[in-house]
Coordinates of C-alpha atoms in Angstrom, one line a residue:
X1 CA 216.6 -5.2 246.3
X2 CA 217.2 -5.3 242.6
X3 CA 215.8 -1.1 241.1
X4 CA 212.5 -3.5 239.9
X5 CA 211.6 -5.2 242.9
X6 CA 212.0 -1.2 244.7
X7 CA 209.7 -0.2 241.6
X8 CA 207.4 -2.9 242.3
X9 CA 207.2 -1.8 246.7
X10 CA 206.8 1.3 245.7
X11 CA 203.9 1.7 242.6
X12 CA 199.7 2.4 244.1
X13 CA 198.4 -1.2 245.1
X14 CA 195.6 -2.0 242.1
X15 CA 192.3 -3.6 242.0
X16 CA 190.3 -5.2 239.3
X17 CA 187.9 -3.6 237.8
X18 CA 185.0 -6.0 238.1
X19 CA 182.2 -5.6 235.5
X20 CA 178.7 -5.8 235.8
X21 CA 177.3 -8.7 234.5
X22 CA 174.4 -8.4 232.0
X23 CA 172.4 -10.8 230.1
X24 CA 172.4 -11.9 227.2
X25 CA 169.7 -13.9 227.3
X26 CA 166.6 -12.9 225.9
X27 CA 163.9 -15.4 227.5
X28 CA 165.7 -13.1 230.9
X29 CA 164.8 -9.9 229.0
X30 CA 161.4 -11.5 228.2
X31 CA 160.9 -11.9 231.5
X32 CA 161.3 -8.1 233.7
X33 CA 159.5 -7.0 230.5
X34 CA 156.1 -8.3 231.2
X35 CA 157.5 -8.8 234.9
X36 CA 155.2 -5.4 235.6
X37 CA 152.5 -7.1 234.3
X38 CA 152.9 -9.8 235.9
X39 CA 153.6 -8.8 239.2
X40 CA 150.5 -11.4 240.6
X41 CA 150.6 -13.8 237.9
X42 CA 149.6 -17.2 240.2
X43 CA 149.9 -19.9 237.0
X44 CA 151.3 -20.1 233.4
X45 CA 147.9 -19.9 231.6
X46 CA 147.7 -16.1 233.1
X47 CA 151.8 -15.7 231.5
X48 CA 150.5 -17.2 227.7
X49 CA 147.9 -14.6 228.5
X50 CA 149.4 -12.0 228.9
X51 CA 152.2 -13.5 226.1
X52 CA 149.4 -13.0 223.3
X53 CA 148.2 -10.1 223.9
X54 CA 151.4 -8.2 223.3
X55 CA 151.6 -10.7 220.3
X56 CA 153.9 -13.9 220.7
X57 CA 153.0 -15.9 218.9
X58 CA 154.1 -20.3 218.8
X59 CA 156.7 -19.1 216.2
X60 CA 157.7 -15.9 218.3
X61 CA 158.0 -18.9 220.7
X62 CA 159.9 -21.3 218.0
X63 CA 162.1 -18.9 216.8
X64 CA 163.3 -16.7 219.4
X65 CA 163.2 -18.2 222.6
X66 CA 163.3 -22.2 221.5
X67 CA 160.4 -23.2 222.6
X68 CA 157.5 -25.5 220.6
X69 CA 155.0 -22.8 220.9
X70 CA 153.9 -20.5 223.4
X71 CA 152.2 -21.8 226.1
X72 CA 155.6 -24.0 226.8
X73 CA 157.2 -20.3 226.8
X74 CA 154.8 -19.1 229.4
X75 CA 155.7 -21.9 231.4
X76 CA 159.1 -20.1 231.7
X77 CA 158.6 -17.4 232.0
X78 CA 156.6 -18.6 234.8
X79 CA 158.9 -20.0 236.7
X80 CA 161.6 -17.6 236.2
X81 CA 159.1 -14.7 237.9
X82 CA 159.5 -16.2 241.3
X83 CA 156.6 -16.0 243.9
X84 CA 153.6 -13.6 243.1
X85 CA 154.3 -9.8 244.7
X86 CA 151.1 -10.4 246.5
X87 CA 147.5 -11.8 247.3
X88 CA 146.1 -13.1 244.2
X89 CA 142.2 -11.6 243.0
X90 CA 139.6 -13.8 244.7
X91 CA 137.9 -16.2 241.6
X92 CA 135.1 -14.2 239.4
X93 CA 132.1 -15.8 241.1
X94 CA 130.5 -18.6 238.9
X95 CA 127.0 -17.9 240.1
X96 CA 124.0 -15.4 240.4
X97 CA 122.3 -14.9 243.9
X98 CA 118.7 -15.8 244.2
X99 CA 117.0 -12.7 242.9
X100 CA 119.3 -12.6 240.2
X101 CA 118.4 -16.0 238.4
X102 CA 114.8 -15.4 239.3
X103 CA 115.7 -12.5 236.7
X104 CA 117.0 -14.3 234.5
X105 CA 114.6 -17.4 234.4
X106 CA 111.5 -14.8 234.1
X107 CA 113.4 -13.3 230.9
X108 CA 111.4 -16.3 228.8
X109 CA 107.5 -16.2 229.9
X110 CA 107.7 -12.9 229.6
X111 CA 108.2 -12.7 226.4
X112 CA 105.4 -15.4 225.6
X113 CA 102.4 -13.0 228.1
X114 CA 100.9 -11.5 225.0
X115 CA 99.8 -15.0 223.7
X116 CA 97.6 -15.3 226.1
X117 CA 94.6 -13.0 223.7
X118 CA 96.3 -14.0 221.0
X119 CA 93.0 -16.3 220.3
X120 CA 91.0 -13.4 221.0
X121 CA 92.9 -11.5 218.7
X122 CA 92.5 -13.9 215.3
X123 CA 88.5 -14.5 217.0
X124 CA 88.1 -10.8 215.6
X125 CA 90.9 -10.0 213.5
X126 CA 90.8 -13.5 211.3
X127 CA 93.7 -15.9 211.2
X128 CA 95.1 -14.9 208.0
X129 CA 95.6 -10.9 208.5
X130 CA 96.4 -11.3 211.9
X131 CA 98.9 -13.7 211.7
X132 CA 100.8 -11.8 208.9
X133 CA 100.8 -9.0 211.3
X134 CA 102.1 -10.3 213.8
X135 CA 105.0 -11.8 212.6
X136 CA 106.4 -9.0 210.5
X137 CA 105.7 -7.1 213.7
X138 CA 107.4 -10.1 215.7
X139 CA 110.4 -10.1 212.9
X140 CA 111.4 -6.6 212.7
X141 CA 111.2 -5.8 216.8
X142 CA 112.7 -9.4 217.5
X143 CA 115.7 -7.5 215.5
X144 CA 114.5 -4.2 216.8
X145 CA 115.1 -4.6 220.2
X146 CA 118.3 -6.8 220.3
X147 CA 119.9 -3.4 218.6
X148 CA 118.4 -1.4 220.5
X149 CA 119.6 -3.2 224.0
X150 CA 122.9 -4.2 222.8
X151 CA 123.6 -0.5 221.9
X152 CA 122.5 1.1 225.5
X153 CA 125.0 -1.6 226.9
X154 CA 127.8 -0.5 225.3
X155 CA 127.1 3.3 226.2
X156 CA 126.4 1.7 229.6
X157 CA 129.9 0.1 230.1
X158 CA 131.4 2.6 228.6
X159 CA 129.9 4.9 231.8
X160 CA 127.4 7.0 229.8
X161 CA 124.7 6.5 231.5
X162 CA 122.2 9.3 230.3
X163 CA 122.6 8.5 226.5
X164 CA 122.0 5.1 226.9
X165 CA 118.7 6.1 229.4
X166 CA 118.0 8.7 226.3
X167 CA 118.4 6.1 223.6
X168 CA 116.2 3.2 224.8
X169 CA 113.1 6.6 226.3
X170 CA 113.2 7.7 222.1
X171 CA 113.4 4.1 220.5
X172 CA 110.6 2.7 223.0
X173 CA 108.6 5.7 221.6
X174 CA 109.7 5.2 218.3
X175 CA 107.9 1.4 218.3
X176 CA 104.2 2.5 218.0
X177 CA 105.1 4.2 214.4
X178 CA 107.2 1.9 213.1
X179 CA 104.7 -1.3 214.1
X180 CA 102.4 1.4 212.5
X181 CA 103.9 1.4 209.9
X182 CA 104.2 -2.4 209.2
X183 CA 99.8 -2.5 209.5
X184 CA 99.3 0.4 207.2
X185 CA 101.5 -1.9 205.7
X186 CA 98.8 -4.7 205.3
X187 CA 95.9 -3.3 205.2
X188 CA 93.6 -2.4 208.3
X189 CA 93.4 -0.3 211.5
X190 CA 92.6 -3.1 213.4
X191 CA 96.0 -4.3 211.8
X192 CA 98.0 -0.9 212.6
X193 CA 96.4 -1.6 216.2
X194 CA 97.9 -4.9 217.0
X195 CA 101.4 -4.6 215.2
X196 CA 101.4 -1.1 217.0
X197 CA 100.4 -3.4 220.2
X198 CA 103.2 -6.1 219.3
X199 CA 106.0 -3.5 218.7
X200 CA 105.5 -1.6 222.1
X201 CA 105.8 -4.6 224.4
X202 CA 108.1 -5.5 223.2
X203 CA 110.8 -2.1 223.6
X204 CA 109.1 -2.0 226.9
X205 CA 110.0 -5.2 228.0
X206 CA 112.9 -4.5 226.4
X207 CA 113.4 -1.0 228.9
X208 CA 112.2 -3.6 231.8
X209 CA 114.9 -5.9 231.5
X210 CA 118.0 -3.4 230.9
X211 CA 116.8 -1.7 234.7
X212 CA 116.1 -5.1 236.2
X213 CA 112.0 -4.3 235.9
X214 CA 111.1 -8.0 235.2
X215 CA 108.7 -8.0 238.1
X216 CA 106.8 -4.7 236.7
X217 CA 106.4 -6.1 233.0
X218 CA 105.0 -9.0 234.4
X219 CA 102.3 -7.0 236.7
X220 CA 101.5 -4.8 234.0
X221 CA 100.1 -7.9 231.7
X222 CA 99.1 -10.1 234.4
X223 CA 95.0 -9.5 233.7
X224 CA 95.2 -9.8 230.7
X225 CA 96.5 -12.7 231.0
X226 CA 93.5 -14.2 233.1
X227 CA 91.5 -12.8 230.3
X228 CA 93.0 -14.8 227.8
X229 CA 92.3 -16.9 229.9
X230 CA 89.3 -16.6 230.5
X231 CA 87.9 -16.2 227.2
X232 CA 89.5 -19.2 226.4
X233 CA 87.1 -20.7 228.5
X234 CA 84.1 -18.4 227.5
X235 CA 83.8 -16.8 224.7
X236 CA 81.3 -13.9 226.5
X237 CA 85.5 -12.0 227.8
X238 CA 86.4 -11.8 224.3
X239 CA 86.1 -7.6 224.8
X240 CA 87.6 -8.3 228.1
X241 CA 90.6 -9.8 227.1
X242 CA 91.2 -7.3 224.2
X243 CA 90.6 -4.3 226.8
X244 CA 92.6 -5.8 229.2
X245 CA 95.2 -6.8 226.7
X246 CA 95.6 -3.3 225.1
X247 CA 95.5 -1.8 229.1
X248 CA 98.6 -3.7 230.0
X249 CA 100.6 -3.0 227.0
X250 CA 100.2 1.2 227.7
X251 CA 101.0 -0.1 232.0
X252 CA 104.1 -1.3 230.6
X253 CA 104.9 1.5 228.0
X254 CA 105.0 3.9 230.2
X255 CA 106.7 2.0 233.3
X256 CA 109.5 1.5 230.6
X257 CA 109.2 5.0 229.5
X258 CA 109.0 6.3 233.0
X259 CA 112.4 4.1 233.9
X260 CA 114.6 6.5 231.9
X261 CA 114.2 9.4 233.8
X262 CA 117.2 10.7 236.3
X263 CA 119.8 9.0 234.8
X264 CA 123.0 9.8 235.4
X265 CA 123.8 13.8 234.8
X266 CA 123.4 16.0 231.4
X267 CA 126.5 16.9 229.9
X268 CA 127.8 13.2 229.3
X269 CA 130.9 13.0 226.6
X270 CA 129.1 11.3 223.9
X271 CA 131.1 7.6 222.6
X272 CA 131.3 5.7 219.9
X273 CA 129.6 3.4 219.0
X274 CA 130.7 0.5 217.6
X275 CA 128.1 0.4 214.6
X276 CA 130.0 -2.4 212.7
X277 CA 129.0 -4.7 215.2
X278 CA 125.9 -2.8 216.0
X279 CA 124.8 -4.0 212.5
X280 CA 126.0 -7.7 213.2
X281 CA 123.4 -7.7 216.2
X282 CA 121.0 -6.4 213.8
X283 CA 121.2 -8.7 211.6
X284 CA 122.0 -11.5 213.9
X285 CA 118.1 -10.8 215.3
X286 CA 116.2 -10.9 211.0
X287 CA 117.4 -14.1 211.0
X288 CA 117.0 -15.5 213.9
X289 CA 113.3 -14.6 214.2
X290 CA 112.8 -16.3 210.5
X291 CA 114.2 -19.5 211.4
X292 CA 112.0 -19.1 214.1
X293 CA 108.8 -18.4 212.5
X294 CA 109.9 -18.9 209.2
X295 CA 109.3 -23.4 210.2
X296 CA 106.2 -22.7 211.8
X297 CA 104.5 -19.8 209.8
X298 CA 102.8 -23.0 207.4
X299 CA 100.8 -24.4 210.5
X300 CA 99.7 -21.4 212.1
X301 CA 96.3 -21.7 209.8
X302 CA 95.4 -25.1 210.2
X303 CA 97.8 -27.3 212.1
X304 CA 98.0 -25.1 215.7
X305 CA 99.5 -28.1 217.2
X306 CA 102.8 -28.4 215.3
X307 CA 103.3 -24.9 215.5
X308 CA 102.7 -24.4 219.0
X309 CA 105.0 -26.7 219.4
X310 CA 107.7 -23.2 219.8
X311 CA 106.2 -22.9 222.9
X312 CA 109.2 -25.0 224.9
X313 CA 111.5 -22.7 223.7
X314 CA 110.7 -19.5 224.5
X315 CA 109.6 -20.6 228.0
X316 CA 113.0 -22.5 228.5
X317 CA 114.9 -19.3 227.0
X318 CA 115.5 -17.3 230.0
X319 CA 117.0 -20.2 231.8
X320 CA 119.3 -20.3 228.6
X321 CA 120.1 -16.7 229.3
X322 CA 121.0 -17.7 232.7
X323 CA 123.2 -20.9 231.9
X324 CA 124.6 -18.1 229.3
X325 CA 125.4 -15.8 231.6
X326 CA 127.2 -18.4 233.6
X327 CA 129.8 -19.0 230.8
X328 CA 132.4 -16.6 232.0
X329 CA 132.7 -17.3 235.3
X330 CA 132.9 -21.0 234.9
X331 CA 135.5 -20.5 232.6
X332 CA 138.3 -17.6 234.2
X333 CA 138.0 -20.6 237.7
X334 CA 139.2 -23.4 234.6
X335 CA 141.8 -20.4 234.0
X336 CA 142.6 -21.4 237.7
X337 CA 142.3 -24.9 238.5
X338 CA 144.3 -25.9 234.6
X339 CA 147.9 -26.5 235.3
X340 CA 147.9 -27.0 231.7
X341 CA 146.4 -25.7 228.3
X342 CA 145.1 -29.2 227.5
X343 CA 143.8 -29.6 230.6
X344 CA 142.2 -26.1 230.2
X345 CA 140.9 -27.1 226.6
X346 CA 139.7 -30.5 227.5
X347 CA 138.0 -29.6 230.7
X348 CA 136.6 -26.0 229.3
X349 CA 134.8 -28.3 226.5
X350 CA 133.3 -31.0 228.9
X351 CA 131.4 -27.7 230.4
X352 CA 130.4 -27.1 227.7
X353 CA 128.7 -29.7 226.9
X354 CA 127.4 -29.9 230.0
X355 CA 125.4 -26.8 229.8
X356 CA 124.0 -27.4 226.3
X357 CA 122.7 -30.8 227.6
X358 CA 121.4 -28.9 229.9
X359 CA 119.7 -26.4 228.2
X360 CA 118.1 -29.4 225.8
X361 CA 117.0 -31.0 229.4
X362 CA 114.9 -28.3 231.0
X363 CA 112.3 -27.4 226.8
X364 CA 112.8 -31.8 226.6
X365 CA 110.5 -31.0 230.1
X366 CA 108.8 -29.3 229.3
X367 CA 108.3 -30.8 225.1
X368 CA 107.0 -33.6 227.2
X369 CA 104.4 -32.3 228.9
X370 CA 102.9 -30.3 225.8
X371 CA 102.4 -33.3 223.5
X372 CA 100.7 -34.3 226.8
X373 CA 97.9 -31.4 227.4
X374 CA 97.6 -31.8 223.4
X375 CA 97.2 -35.6 223.8
X376 CA 98.5 -36.0 220.8
X377 CA 100.5 -39.2 218.9
X378 CA 100.8 -37.2 215.2
X379 CA 104.7 -37.9 214.7
X380 CA 105.3 -35.0 212.7
X381 CA 104.1 -32.6 215.8
X382 CA 106.7 -35.1 217.6
X383 CA 109.9 -33.9 216.2
X384 CA 108.5 -30.4 215.9
X385 CA 108.7 -30.2 219.5
X386 CA 112.0 -32.5 219.0
X387 CA 114.3 -29.6 216.6
X388 CA 113.0 -26.7 219.4
X389 CA 114.6 -28.0 221.9
X390 CA 117.0 -28.2 220.1
X391 CA 117.1 -25.1 219.3
X392 CA 117.2 -24.3 222.9
X393 CA 121.0 -25.6 222.8
X394 CA 122.5 -24.0 219.6
X395 CA 121.0 -20.9 221.1
X396 CA 123.3 -20.8 223.5
X397 CA 126.3 -21.9 222.2
X398 CA 124.7 -18.6 220.0
X399 CA 125.5 -16.8 223.1
X400 CA 128.7 -17.5 224.1
X401 CA 129.2 -16.6 220.2
X402 CA 128.1 -12.7 221.2
X403 CA 129.5 -12.7 224.3
X404 CA 132.6 -12.6 221.5
X405 CA 130.8 -10.7 218.5
X406 CA 131.4 -12.8 216.5
X407 CA 128.3 -11.9 214.2
X408 CA 128.9 -12.8 210.9
X409 CA 129.6 -16.5 212.0
X410 CA 126.5 -16.1 213.5
X411 CA 124.7 -14.4 210.7
X412 CA 126.5 -17.2 207.6
X413 CA 125.3 -19.9 210.1
X414 CA 121.6 -18.8 210.7
X415 CA 121.9 -18.5 206.5
X416 CA 123.8 -21.8 206.0
X417 CA 120.2 -23.6 208.3
X418 CA 117.7 -21.5 206.7
X419 CA 119.3 -22.1 202.7
X420 CA 118.7 -26.1 204.2
X421 CA 116.1 -26.2 204.8
X422 CA 114.2 -24.0 202.0
X423 CA 116.5 -25.5 200.0
X424 CA 114.9 -29.4 200.4
X425 CA 112.1 -27.8 200.6
X426 CA 112.0 -26.8 197.3
X427 CA 113.2 -29.5 196.1
X428 CA 110.7 -31.9 197.7
X429 CA 108.0 -29.9 196.4
X430 CA 105.1 -31.6 196.7
X431 CA 105.6 -34.9 198.4
X432 CA 106.1 -32.7 201.0
X433 CA 104.5 -33.5 204.1
X434 CA 104.3 -32.2 207.8
X435 CA 106.1 -35.3 208.8
X436 CA 109.4 -34.7 206.9
X437 CA 109.0 -31.0 207.0
X438 CA 109.2 -31.1 210.6
X439 CA 111.9 -33.8 209.6
X440 CA 113.9 -31.3 207.4
X441 CA 113.4 -28.3 209.6
X442 CA 115.1 -30.6 212.4
X443 CA 118.2 -31.4 210.9
X444 CA 118.7 -27.8 209.8
X445 CA 119.2 -26.7 213.4
X446 CA 121.2 -30.0 214.0
X447 CA 123.1 -28.2 211.1
X448 CA 123.1 -24.6 212.6
X449 CA 124.6 -26.2 216.1
X450 CA 127.0 -28.1 214.9
X451 CA 127.8 -24.5 212.4
X452 CA 127.5 -22.5 216.1
X453 CA 130.0 -24.8 217.6
X454 CA 132.8 -25.1 214.3
X455 CA 132.5 -21.1 214.7
X456 CA 132.3 -20.9 218.6
X457 CA 135.4 -23.6 218.8
X458 CA 138.5 -21.0 218.2
X459 CA 137.8 -18.1 220.6
X460 CA 136.5 -19.8 222.9
X461 CA 139.6 -22.4 224.1
X462 CA 141.8 -18.6 223.8
X463 CA 143.0 -18.2 227.8
X464 CA 143.7 -14.4 227.0
X465 CA 139.4 -13.9 226.6
X466 CA 139.3 -14.8 230.3
X467 CA 141.9 -13.0 232.2

């Protein structure tokens, strides 16, 4: 044996050193980073939503990971994640209970209850000043109530029920004062009482709806409605109708104030309100009221058959609100059944189209009934009914836009519709007849629906909104 062989035989044994494998694949690193948030993901759309929320764009998907877009990247990330960590959560319910549905359906008729006594009011105060007071108070009340309700829901969502109740209470107490100022700016004490009553009822209704006490509101105004109908049958019931209306408003107001007590605990920490969004809600309320009322205003004194064409829309607003509240549950359900982003977008477009048709169908049926009651074949009346049927569909899309807090888009679209109608009427001048005016209004509403849909498209297709 040679010296070299002896040295090799006596040398200690050696073992190869195996270094741990370190992945240099950026996609594996992305999967590891996103795994905690996606442990329970059951489909690629959920992964796409999480990636978008994490800041991954189509450009990043192409440049850093080699995929054409975020959705293609999400499919591969979902494959590499493996099976979910545990059972996925149950899908969000797509409907309401019967009681909740009935509550929402009642909102439209509840808005219209005071109109039962308007004929008696107009008989006492005269058409011109009373209509002006009701219009101004209605516009102010619409915007005021919408802003207060939005702020109260934000506080409730931030777990501040006491602060929400206090906001509602003081807002309701301020309503008679605001209405009184509007009436005083127009003229007599009777108009002060009328405008104050209008705003008081609107805020009382807002509070009662907030606390789900719509039945209380209906019961409070039941006697006034009966008395108002009695006046239409016998003019001697005029004073009874006015007294019943005042008593009903006071009763609804008292019930609303009572609902705001003993909610939450005093000493809740303050919560920051989104003042920019609140401004958007106020502007949207004002413009919505102006759009609705400016078309009917010229006909309130001489052509009530045209002005009353708004009734089908008002009565169906509860239905429109109900269908809009169902939308999120429907969209979440689609994220669980769609296999590709393109499928999700197609199915979502079909859902929105179907819901718009439903929101058009209900006021259309009510409009046919109204035309039958009026026993009219005047094309101006029929076109005005059609315009308000279209407006129901526009309001459905507006509810969805408001859910995404796209108030800038809402206000810009409303301004465009108002400018389109008023501008056309101004250019035509004396050539404008009731039929031409109602056709122009219907055209502006159709344009409004199109603008709302264009504004909705960028937000509604993003899966991250339905996580």
